[in-house]
XYZ file of C-alpha atoms in Angstrom:
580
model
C 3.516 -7.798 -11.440
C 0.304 -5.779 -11.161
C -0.142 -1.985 -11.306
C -2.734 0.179 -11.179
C -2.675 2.854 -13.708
C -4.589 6.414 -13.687
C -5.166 9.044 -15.998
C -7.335 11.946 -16.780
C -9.129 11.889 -19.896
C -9.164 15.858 -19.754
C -5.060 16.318 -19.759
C -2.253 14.883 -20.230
C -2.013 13.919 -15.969
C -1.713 10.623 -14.441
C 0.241 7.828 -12.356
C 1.300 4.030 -12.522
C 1.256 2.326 -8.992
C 2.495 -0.992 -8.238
C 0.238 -2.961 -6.232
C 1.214 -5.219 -3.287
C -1.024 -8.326 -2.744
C -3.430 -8.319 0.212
C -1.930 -4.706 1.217
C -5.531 -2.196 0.895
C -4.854 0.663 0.124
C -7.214 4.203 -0.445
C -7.866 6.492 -3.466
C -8.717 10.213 -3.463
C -7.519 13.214 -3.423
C -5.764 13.791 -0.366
C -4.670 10.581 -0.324
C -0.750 10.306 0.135
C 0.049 7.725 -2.060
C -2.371 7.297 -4.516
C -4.104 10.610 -4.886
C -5.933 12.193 -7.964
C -5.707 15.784 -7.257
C -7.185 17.019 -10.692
C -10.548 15.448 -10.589
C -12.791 17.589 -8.380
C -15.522 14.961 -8.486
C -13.488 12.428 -6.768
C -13.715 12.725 -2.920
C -11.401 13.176 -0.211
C -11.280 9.386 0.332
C -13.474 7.506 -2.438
C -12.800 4.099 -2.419
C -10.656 1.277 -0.557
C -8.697 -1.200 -2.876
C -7.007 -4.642 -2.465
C -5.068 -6.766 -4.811
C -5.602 -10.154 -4.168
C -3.012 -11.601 -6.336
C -5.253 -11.669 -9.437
C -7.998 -9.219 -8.953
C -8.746 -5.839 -7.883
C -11.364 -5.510 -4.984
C -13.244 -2.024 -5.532
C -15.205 -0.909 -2.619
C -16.507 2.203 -2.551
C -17.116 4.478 0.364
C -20.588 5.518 1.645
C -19.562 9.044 2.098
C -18.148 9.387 -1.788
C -20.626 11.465 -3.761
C -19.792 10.425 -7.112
C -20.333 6.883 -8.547
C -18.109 4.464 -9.570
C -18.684 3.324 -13.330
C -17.209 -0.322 -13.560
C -18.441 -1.866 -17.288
C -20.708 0.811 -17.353
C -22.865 1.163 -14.693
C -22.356 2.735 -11.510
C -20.982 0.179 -8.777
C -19.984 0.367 -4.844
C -18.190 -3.153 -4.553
C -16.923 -4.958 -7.638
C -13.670 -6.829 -8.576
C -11.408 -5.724 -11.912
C -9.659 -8.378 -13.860
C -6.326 -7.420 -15.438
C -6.917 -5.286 -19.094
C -10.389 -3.887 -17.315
C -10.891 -0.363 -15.846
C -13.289 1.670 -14.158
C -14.296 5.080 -13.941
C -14.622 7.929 -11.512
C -15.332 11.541 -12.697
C -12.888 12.058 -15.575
C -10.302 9.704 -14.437
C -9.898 6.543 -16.100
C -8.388 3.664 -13.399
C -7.382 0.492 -15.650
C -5.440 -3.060 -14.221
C -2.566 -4.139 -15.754
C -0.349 -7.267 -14.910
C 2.509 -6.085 -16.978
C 6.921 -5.816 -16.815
C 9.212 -3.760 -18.645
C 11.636 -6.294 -20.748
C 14.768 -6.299 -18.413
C 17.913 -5.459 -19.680
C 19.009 -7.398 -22.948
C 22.776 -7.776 -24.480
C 22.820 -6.141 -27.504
C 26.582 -5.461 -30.177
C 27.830 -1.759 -30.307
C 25.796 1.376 -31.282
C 27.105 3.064 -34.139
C 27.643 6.092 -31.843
C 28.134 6.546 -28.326
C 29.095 9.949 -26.337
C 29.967 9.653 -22.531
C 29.872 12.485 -20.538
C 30.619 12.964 -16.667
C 28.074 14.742 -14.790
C 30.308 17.926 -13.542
C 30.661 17.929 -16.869
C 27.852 18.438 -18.425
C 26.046 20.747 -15.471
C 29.102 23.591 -16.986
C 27.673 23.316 -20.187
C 24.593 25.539 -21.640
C 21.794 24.285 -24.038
C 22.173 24.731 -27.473
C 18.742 25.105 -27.804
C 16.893 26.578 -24.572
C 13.362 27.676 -25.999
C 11.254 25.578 -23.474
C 13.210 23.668 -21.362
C 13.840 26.928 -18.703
C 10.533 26.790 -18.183
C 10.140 22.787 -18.123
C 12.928 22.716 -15.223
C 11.459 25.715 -13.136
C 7.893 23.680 -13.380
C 9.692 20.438 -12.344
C 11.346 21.588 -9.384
C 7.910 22.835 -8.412
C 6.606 19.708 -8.581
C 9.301 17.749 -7.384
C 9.973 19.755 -4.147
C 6.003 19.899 -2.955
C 6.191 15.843 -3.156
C 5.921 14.287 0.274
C 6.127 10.604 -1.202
C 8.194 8.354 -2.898
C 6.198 7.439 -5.395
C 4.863 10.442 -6.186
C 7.854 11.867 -6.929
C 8.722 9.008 -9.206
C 5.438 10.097 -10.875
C 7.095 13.087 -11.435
C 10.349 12.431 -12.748
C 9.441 10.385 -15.266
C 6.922 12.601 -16.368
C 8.619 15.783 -17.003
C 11.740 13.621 -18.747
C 9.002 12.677 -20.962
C 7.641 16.154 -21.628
C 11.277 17.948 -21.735
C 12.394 15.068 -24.776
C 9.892 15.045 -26.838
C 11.672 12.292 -28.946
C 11.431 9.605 -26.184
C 9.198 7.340 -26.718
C 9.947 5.486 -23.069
C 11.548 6.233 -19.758
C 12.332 3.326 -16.886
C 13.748 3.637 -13.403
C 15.958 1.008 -12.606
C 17.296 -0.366 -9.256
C 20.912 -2.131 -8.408
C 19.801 -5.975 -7.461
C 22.535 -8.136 -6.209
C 22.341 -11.972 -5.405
C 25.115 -14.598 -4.708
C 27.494 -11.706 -6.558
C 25.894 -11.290 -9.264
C 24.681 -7.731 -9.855
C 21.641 -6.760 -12.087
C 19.172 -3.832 -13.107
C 15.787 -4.328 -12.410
C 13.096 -1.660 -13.582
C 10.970 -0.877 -10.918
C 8.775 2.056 -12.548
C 8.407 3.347 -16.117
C 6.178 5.319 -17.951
C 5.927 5.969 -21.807
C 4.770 8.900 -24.433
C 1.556 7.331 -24.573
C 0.685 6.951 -21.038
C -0.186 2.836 -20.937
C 2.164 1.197 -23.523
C 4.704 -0.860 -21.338
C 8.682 0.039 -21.890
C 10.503 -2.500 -24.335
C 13.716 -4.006 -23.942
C 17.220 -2.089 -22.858
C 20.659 -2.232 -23.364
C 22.526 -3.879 -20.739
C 25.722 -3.005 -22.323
C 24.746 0.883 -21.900
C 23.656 0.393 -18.659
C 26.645 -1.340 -17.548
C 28.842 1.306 -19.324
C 27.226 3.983 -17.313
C 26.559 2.661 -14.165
C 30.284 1.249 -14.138
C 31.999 4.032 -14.943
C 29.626 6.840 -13.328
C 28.995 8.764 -16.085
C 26.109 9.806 -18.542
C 26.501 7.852 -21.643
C 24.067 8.289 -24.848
C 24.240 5.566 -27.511
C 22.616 6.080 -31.317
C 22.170 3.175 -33.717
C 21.487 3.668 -37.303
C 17.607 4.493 -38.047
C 17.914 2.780 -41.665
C 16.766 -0.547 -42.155
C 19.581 -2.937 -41.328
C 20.591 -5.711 -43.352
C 21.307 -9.068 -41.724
C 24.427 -9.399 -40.395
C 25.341 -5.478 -39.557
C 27.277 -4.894 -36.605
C 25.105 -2.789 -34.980
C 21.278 -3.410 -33.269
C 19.040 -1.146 -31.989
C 16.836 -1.993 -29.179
C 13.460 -2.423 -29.255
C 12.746 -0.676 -32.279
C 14.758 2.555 -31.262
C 18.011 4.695 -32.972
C 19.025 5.843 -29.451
C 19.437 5.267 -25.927
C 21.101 7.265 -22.664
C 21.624 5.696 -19.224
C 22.401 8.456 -16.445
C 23.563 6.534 -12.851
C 21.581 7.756 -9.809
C 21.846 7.109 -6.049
C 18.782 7.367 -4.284
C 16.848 6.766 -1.143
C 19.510 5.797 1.503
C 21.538 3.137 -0.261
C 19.897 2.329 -3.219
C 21.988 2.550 -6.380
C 20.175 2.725 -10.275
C 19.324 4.911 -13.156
C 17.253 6.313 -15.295
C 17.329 4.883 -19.111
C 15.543 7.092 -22.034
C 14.662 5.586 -25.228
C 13.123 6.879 -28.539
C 13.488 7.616 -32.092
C 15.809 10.757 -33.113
C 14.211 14.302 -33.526
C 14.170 15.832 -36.939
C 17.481 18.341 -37.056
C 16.729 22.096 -36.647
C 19.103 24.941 -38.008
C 22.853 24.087 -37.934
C 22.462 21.359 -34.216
C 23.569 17.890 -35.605
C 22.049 15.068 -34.458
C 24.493 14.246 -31.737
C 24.125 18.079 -30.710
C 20.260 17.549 -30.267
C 20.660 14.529 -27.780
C 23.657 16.199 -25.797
C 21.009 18.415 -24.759
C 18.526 16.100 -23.851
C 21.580 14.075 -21.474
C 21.536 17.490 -19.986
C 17.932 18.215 -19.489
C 17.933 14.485 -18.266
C 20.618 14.822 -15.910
C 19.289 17.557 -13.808
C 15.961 16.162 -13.788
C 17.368 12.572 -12.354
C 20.150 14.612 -9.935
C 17.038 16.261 -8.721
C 14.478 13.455 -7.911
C 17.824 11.587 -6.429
C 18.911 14.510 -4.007
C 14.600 14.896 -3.453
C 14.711 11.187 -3.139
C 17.493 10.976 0.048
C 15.562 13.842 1.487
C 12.049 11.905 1.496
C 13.870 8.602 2.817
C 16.084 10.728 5.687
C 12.902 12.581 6.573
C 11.154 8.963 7.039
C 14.209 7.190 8.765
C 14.054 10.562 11.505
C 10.514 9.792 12.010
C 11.114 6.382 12.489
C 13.988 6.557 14.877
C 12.074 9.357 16.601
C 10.129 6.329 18.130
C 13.248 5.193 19.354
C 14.919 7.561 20.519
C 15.008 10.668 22.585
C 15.091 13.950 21.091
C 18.420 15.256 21.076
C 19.866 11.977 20.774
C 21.160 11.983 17.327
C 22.365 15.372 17.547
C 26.095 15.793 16.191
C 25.701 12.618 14.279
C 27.577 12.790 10.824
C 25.952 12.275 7.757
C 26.993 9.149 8.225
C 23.943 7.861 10.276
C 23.836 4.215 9.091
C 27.258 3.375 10.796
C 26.692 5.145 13.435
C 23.678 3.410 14.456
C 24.715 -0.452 12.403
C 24.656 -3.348 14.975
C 27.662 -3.888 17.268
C 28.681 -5.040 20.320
C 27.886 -3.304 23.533
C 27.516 -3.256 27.190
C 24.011 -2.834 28.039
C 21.509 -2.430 30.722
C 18.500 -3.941 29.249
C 14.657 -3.100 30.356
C 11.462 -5.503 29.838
C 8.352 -4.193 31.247
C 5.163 -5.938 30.529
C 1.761 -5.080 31.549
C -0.622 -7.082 33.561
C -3.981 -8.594 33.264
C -4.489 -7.208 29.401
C -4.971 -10.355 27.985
C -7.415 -12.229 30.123
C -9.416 -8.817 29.844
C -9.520 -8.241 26.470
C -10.791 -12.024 26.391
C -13.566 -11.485 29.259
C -14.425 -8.313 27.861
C -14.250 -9.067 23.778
C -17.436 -6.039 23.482
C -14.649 -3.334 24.674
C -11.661 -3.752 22.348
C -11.370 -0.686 21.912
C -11.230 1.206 25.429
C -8.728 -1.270 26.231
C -6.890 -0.552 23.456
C -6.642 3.368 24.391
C -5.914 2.708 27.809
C -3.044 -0.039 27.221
C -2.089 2.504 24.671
C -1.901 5.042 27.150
C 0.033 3.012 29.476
C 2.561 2.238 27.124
C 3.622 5.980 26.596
C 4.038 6.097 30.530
C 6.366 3.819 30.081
C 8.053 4.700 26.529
C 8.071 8.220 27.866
C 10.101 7.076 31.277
C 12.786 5.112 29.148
C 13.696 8.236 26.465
C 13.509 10.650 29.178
C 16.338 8.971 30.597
C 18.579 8.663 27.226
C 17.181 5.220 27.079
C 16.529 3.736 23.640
C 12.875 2.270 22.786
C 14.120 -1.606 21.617
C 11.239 -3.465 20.821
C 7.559 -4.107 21.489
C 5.920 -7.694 21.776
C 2.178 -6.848 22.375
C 1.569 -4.725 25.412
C 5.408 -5.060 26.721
C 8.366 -2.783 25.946
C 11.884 -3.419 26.139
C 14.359 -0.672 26.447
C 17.854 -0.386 26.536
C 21.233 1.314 27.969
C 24.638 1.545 26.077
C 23.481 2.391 22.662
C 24.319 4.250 20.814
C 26.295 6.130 23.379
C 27.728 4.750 26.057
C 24.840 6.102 28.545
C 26.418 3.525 30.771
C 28.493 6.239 32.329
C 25.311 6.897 33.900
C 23.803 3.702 34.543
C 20.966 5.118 36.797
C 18.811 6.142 34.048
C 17.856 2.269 33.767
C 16.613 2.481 37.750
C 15.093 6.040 37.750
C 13.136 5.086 34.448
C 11.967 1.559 36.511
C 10.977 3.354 39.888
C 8.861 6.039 37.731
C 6.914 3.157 35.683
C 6.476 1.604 39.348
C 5.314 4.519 40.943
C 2.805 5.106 37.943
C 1.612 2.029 37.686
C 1.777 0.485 41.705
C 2.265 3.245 43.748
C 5.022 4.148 46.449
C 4.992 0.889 48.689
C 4.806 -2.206 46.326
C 6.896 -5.055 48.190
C 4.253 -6.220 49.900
C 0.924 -5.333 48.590
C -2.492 -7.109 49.022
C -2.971 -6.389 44.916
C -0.949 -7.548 42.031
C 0.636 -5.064 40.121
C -0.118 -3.736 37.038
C 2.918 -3.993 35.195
C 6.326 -6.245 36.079
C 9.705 -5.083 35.587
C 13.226 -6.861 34.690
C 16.141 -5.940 34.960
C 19.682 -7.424 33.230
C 23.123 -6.260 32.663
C 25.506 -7.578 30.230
C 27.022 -7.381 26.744
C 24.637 -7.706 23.786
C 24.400 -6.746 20.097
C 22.132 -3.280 19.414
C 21.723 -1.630 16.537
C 19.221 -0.212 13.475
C 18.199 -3.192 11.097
C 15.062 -2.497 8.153
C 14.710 -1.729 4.592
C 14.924 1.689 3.102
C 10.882 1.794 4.341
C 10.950 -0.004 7.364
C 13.356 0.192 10.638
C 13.503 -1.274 13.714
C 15.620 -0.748 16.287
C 16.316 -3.466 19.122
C 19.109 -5.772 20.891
C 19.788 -8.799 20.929
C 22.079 -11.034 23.728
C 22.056 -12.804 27.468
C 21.159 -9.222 29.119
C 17.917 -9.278 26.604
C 16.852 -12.745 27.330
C 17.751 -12.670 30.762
C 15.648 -9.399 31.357
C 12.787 -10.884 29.906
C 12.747 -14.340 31.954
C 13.297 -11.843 35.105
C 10.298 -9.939 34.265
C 8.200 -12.868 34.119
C 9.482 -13.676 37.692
C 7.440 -10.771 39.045
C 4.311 -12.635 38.609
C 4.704 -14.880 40.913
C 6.778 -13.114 43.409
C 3.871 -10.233 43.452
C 7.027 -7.651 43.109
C 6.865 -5.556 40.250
C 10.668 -4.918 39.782
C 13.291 -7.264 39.595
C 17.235 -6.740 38.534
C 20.035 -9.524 37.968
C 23.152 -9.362 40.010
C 24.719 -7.699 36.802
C 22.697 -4.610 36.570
C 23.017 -4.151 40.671
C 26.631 -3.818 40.886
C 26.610 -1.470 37.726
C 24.132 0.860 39.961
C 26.271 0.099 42.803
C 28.846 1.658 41.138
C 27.211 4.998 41.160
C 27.839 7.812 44.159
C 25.137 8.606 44.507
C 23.036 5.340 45.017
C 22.901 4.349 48.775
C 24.689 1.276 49.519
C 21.110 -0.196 51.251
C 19.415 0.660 48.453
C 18.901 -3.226 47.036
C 17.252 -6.146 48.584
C 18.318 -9.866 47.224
C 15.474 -12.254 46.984
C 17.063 -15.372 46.173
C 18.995 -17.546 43.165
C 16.968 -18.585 40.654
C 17.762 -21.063 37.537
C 14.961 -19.300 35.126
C 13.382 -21.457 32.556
C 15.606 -21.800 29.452
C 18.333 -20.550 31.110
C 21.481 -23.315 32.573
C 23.133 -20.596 34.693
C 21.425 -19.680 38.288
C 20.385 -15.535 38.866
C 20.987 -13.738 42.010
C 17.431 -11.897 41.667
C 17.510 -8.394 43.491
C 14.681 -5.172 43.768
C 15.205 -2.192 44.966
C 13.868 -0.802 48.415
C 10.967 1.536 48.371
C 11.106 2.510 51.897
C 12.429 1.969 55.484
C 10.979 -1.872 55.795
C 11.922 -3.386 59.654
C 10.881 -6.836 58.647
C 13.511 -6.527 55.686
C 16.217 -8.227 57.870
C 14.249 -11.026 59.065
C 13.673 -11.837 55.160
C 17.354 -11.832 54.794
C 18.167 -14.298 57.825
C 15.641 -16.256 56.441
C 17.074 -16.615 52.882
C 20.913 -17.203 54.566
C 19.612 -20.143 56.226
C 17.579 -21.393 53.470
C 20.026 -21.563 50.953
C 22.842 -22.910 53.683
C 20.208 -25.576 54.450
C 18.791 -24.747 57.486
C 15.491 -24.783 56.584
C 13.941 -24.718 60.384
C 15.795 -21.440 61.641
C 14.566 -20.434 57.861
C 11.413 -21.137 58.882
C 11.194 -19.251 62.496
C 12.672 -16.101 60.677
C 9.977 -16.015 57.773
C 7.254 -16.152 60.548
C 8.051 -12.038 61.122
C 7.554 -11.464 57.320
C 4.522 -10.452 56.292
C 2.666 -13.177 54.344
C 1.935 -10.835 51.772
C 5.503 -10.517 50.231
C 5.761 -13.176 47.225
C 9.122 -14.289 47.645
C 8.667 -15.853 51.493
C 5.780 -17.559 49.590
C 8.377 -18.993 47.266
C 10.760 -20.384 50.308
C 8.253 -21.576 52.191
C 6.881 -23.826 48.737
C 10.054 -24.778 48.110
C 10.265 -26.483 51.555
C 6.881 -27.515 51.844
C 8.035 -29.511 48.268
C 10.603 -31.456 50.244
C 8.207 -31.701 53.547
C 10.093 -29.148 55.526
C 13.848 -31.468 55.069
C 16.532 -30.444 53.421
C 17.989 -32.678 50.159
C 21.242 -34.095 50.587
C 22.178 -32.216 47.373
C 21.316 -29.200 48.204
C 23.155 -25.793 46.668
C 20.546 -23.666 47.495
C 18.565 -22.725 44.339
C 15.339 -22.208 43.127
C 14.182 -24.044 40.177
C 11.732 -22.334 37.424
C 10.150 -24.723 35.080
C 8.146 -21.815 33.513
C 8.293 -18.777 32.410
């Protein structure tokens, strides 16, 4: 594993950051998560970074007015091996591809003191000179961080500077696989800024992640003769675990190592380190409450994308059940714009106008679904899907679905669209039926979407607007659940036909809604009674008062034209889609 690793040459300030291959990243000082606030000669934004997977691409920014000193002499694109640094201002950037030992098995310490949390927050220090100060400076700190990792920095820091008889300090996360549950460090930092953590107990990290409580183990600091049962651990007379819970769900702690301080006045030894598993404990119940905060305050802003404001109001604490995956009746949503593609292709020299103006369509119609209580499910490209039934049941008022459709329409195809001489710019499904919804991501990612029939269902039906030059389109489903409402007219929905959709074995009564008074409406309707009855020549007589314009007489008449105008002998009157 590779880290970069910073530090001023001026004070005792600096960070350790892990680095993800391929994943650039920036460096400067108002930078969010790798900035160097105390060098004034570093700029804004200095330099972009990438880890490749064994080396460190430096590039340098033309607008940085300092130079970057890589082996010496002042570079703006280089590469940094592992063991090298470079140089900007008075901060010292080196590369190291090291790990913390993970947790070793180790026999008994010669003395161990286990303390519960409530516990020791009721007790004072025995020696306070200091660490008042220490706390009031770390909380700061900690409380101005608006990053994770910076607030790592932090921790591990001050525990460092408030025991100044630890030698090393490691953060370690709860990993389980096939049942088998281990600690794995995930950042460290040590008294002399670059040395990498030894080994750890894994008996004392057990003990105290186990039983939940702050446990401090000291081994003899004599020279032990072969054979003795006790073993201290990588090189060190003591050791204290405290358990933390941090970000949303993720369970660790914090282990402190070093070699005993020298006794003062009438504090024993034991006395001395009691202290420090106080000083320790509020420092790691402070970066894990700061921790939730950070991740909460990321998983709103996330599932503000999602959802509409007010949504999540009078959820419990509890917001991870409340939003998990389960079953639900929904009306689903796939809109997905026309004509973006082939343009972006004819027009390769304007990337980015098209860009801002499909960007700009897709908050018309991410704005229409969370105005009506919809939830934002997924993008693919320059289509949305959207959804109804989740987490409430918004299907109580199933409307929202067809007022949030209509408003897309009328923004992107005007008023009259059945039968217009121009595509339209976007196409619209429709479906109806139970699915699975719910939040799914990491502690740093989240995505919100739904999966089911209704889901693929909508999405085949949205790709039947194409060719039917009608830009919405609902299943039988999601009609009858607007039928249901009072106040939707009972004219208000035209059927178009029964389609079998590609991928799909079941046939679709396809339906759109009615934008107007339309007189030649009922001569479509004739027409598609006697098509699908087999009548094909009445069929034809009645689509002769329908405006050639409107796709789906288009689709009759091809479908007869396939069979010359005579009806199969096995005939049960639907369409066939071989494509989507």
């Amino acid at each position: 594993m590779a880290e970069l690793f910073a530090r001023d040459t001026l004070s005792s300030q600096r960070w350790r950051r892990r680095l993800v291959p391929n994943q650039p990243f920036i460096i400067g000082r108002t930078t969010l998560s790798f900035p160097v606030l105390w060098d004034k000669q570093i700029s804004s934004k200095h330099a972009q970074l990438t880890w490749n997977g064994s080396q460190l691409e430096v590039s340098q920014f033309s607008e940085a007015i300092n130079p970057v000193f890589f082996e010496s002499k002042p570079q703006t694109s280089f590469l940094v091996n592992p063991g090298q640094h470079f140089v900007i201002g008075h901060t010292e950037f080196l590369v190291e591809n090291t790990e913390p030992t993970l947790p070793q098995p180790h026999r008994s310490p010669k003395t161990e003191v286990t303390i519960h949390p409530s516990e020791i927050r009721k007790a004072s220090f025995r020696k306070t000179p200091g660490r008042i100060e220490l706390l009031t400076e770390m909380v700061s700190k900690m409380t101005s961080c608006n990053d994770h990792e910076q607030l790592v920095t932090i921790t591990l820091q001050q525990l460092l500077a408030g025991i100044a008889h630890s030698n090393d300090v490691v953060l370690l996360e709860q990993r389980t696989r096939k049942n088998n549950v281990s600690y794995v460090p995930i950042a460290w930092d040590s008294r002399d800024g670059y040395s990498t953590p030894g080994g750890s107990s894994q008996s004392l990290i057990e003990h105290a992640t186990q039983s939940e409580m702050c446990v401090l183990h000291v081994w003899p600091n004599d020279p032990l003769p072969h054979g003795d049962d006790f073993t201290r651990v990588a090189g060190h007379d003591w050791a204290m675990c405290i358990p933390l819970k941090f970000q949303l769900n993720s369970a660790g702690a914090l282990y402190l190592s070093g070699q005993r301080a020298e006794l003062e006045g009438n504090l024993t030894e034991v006395e001395i380190l009691q202290d420090d598993i106080k000083f320790a404990e509020l420092v790691g119940s402070t970066f894990a409450n700061l921790s939730r905060n950070l991740a909460l305050e990321r998983r709103q802003s996330q599932l503000n994308q999602f959802f509409t404001p007010g949504l999540l109001e009078g959820v419990s604490t509890d917001l991870e059940s409340y939003l998990s995956p389960r079953e639900a009746d929904l009306i689903v949503l796939f809109c997905d714009l026309r004509g973006f593609s082939a343009a972006t292709e004819e027009h390769f020299d304007q990337l980015i106008p098209y860009l801002q103006q499909t960007s700009e369509t897709l908050s018309i119609i991410t704005s229409a679904i969370l105005a009506q209580q919809g939830v934002i499910g997924d993008f693919h490209g320059d289509a949305v899907m959207g959804f109804w039934g989740w987490p409430h049941d918004t299907l109580q008022r199933p409307l929202g679905a067809i007022h949030t459709a209509q408003k897309i329409v009328r923004a992107l195809a005007g008023d009259d669209f059945l039968c217009s001489d121009s595509p339209p710019y976007a196409g619209i499904g429709i479906a109806a039926g139970r699915a699975v919804a719910g939040m799914i991501g990491s502690r740093d990612q989240v995505k919100v979407t739904a999966f089911g029939p209704p889901v693929n269902l909508a999405s085949r039906i949205e790709g039947l607007t194409k060719p039917l030059g009608v830009p919405l389109l609902l299943d039988e489903n999601a009609t009858k659940r607007l039928q249901q409402d009072p106040t939707m007219p009972p004219d208000s929905f035209v059927r178009l036909g029964n389609y079998r959709l590609a991928g799909l074995r079941k046939a679709t009564q396809i339906y759109t809604i009615k934008s107007s008074e339309i007189t030649w409406l009922s001569n479509y309707d004739n027409a598609l009674v006697h098509f699908e009855s087999g009548r094909w020549t009445e069929a034809k007589q009645q689509l002769e008062n329908v405006p050639s314009q409107f796709g789906p007489r288009t689709a009759l008449l091809a479908v007869m034209a396939q069979y010359k105008g005579e009806c199969p002998d096995v005939w049960d009157g639907v369409i066939e889609r071989r494509t989507k």
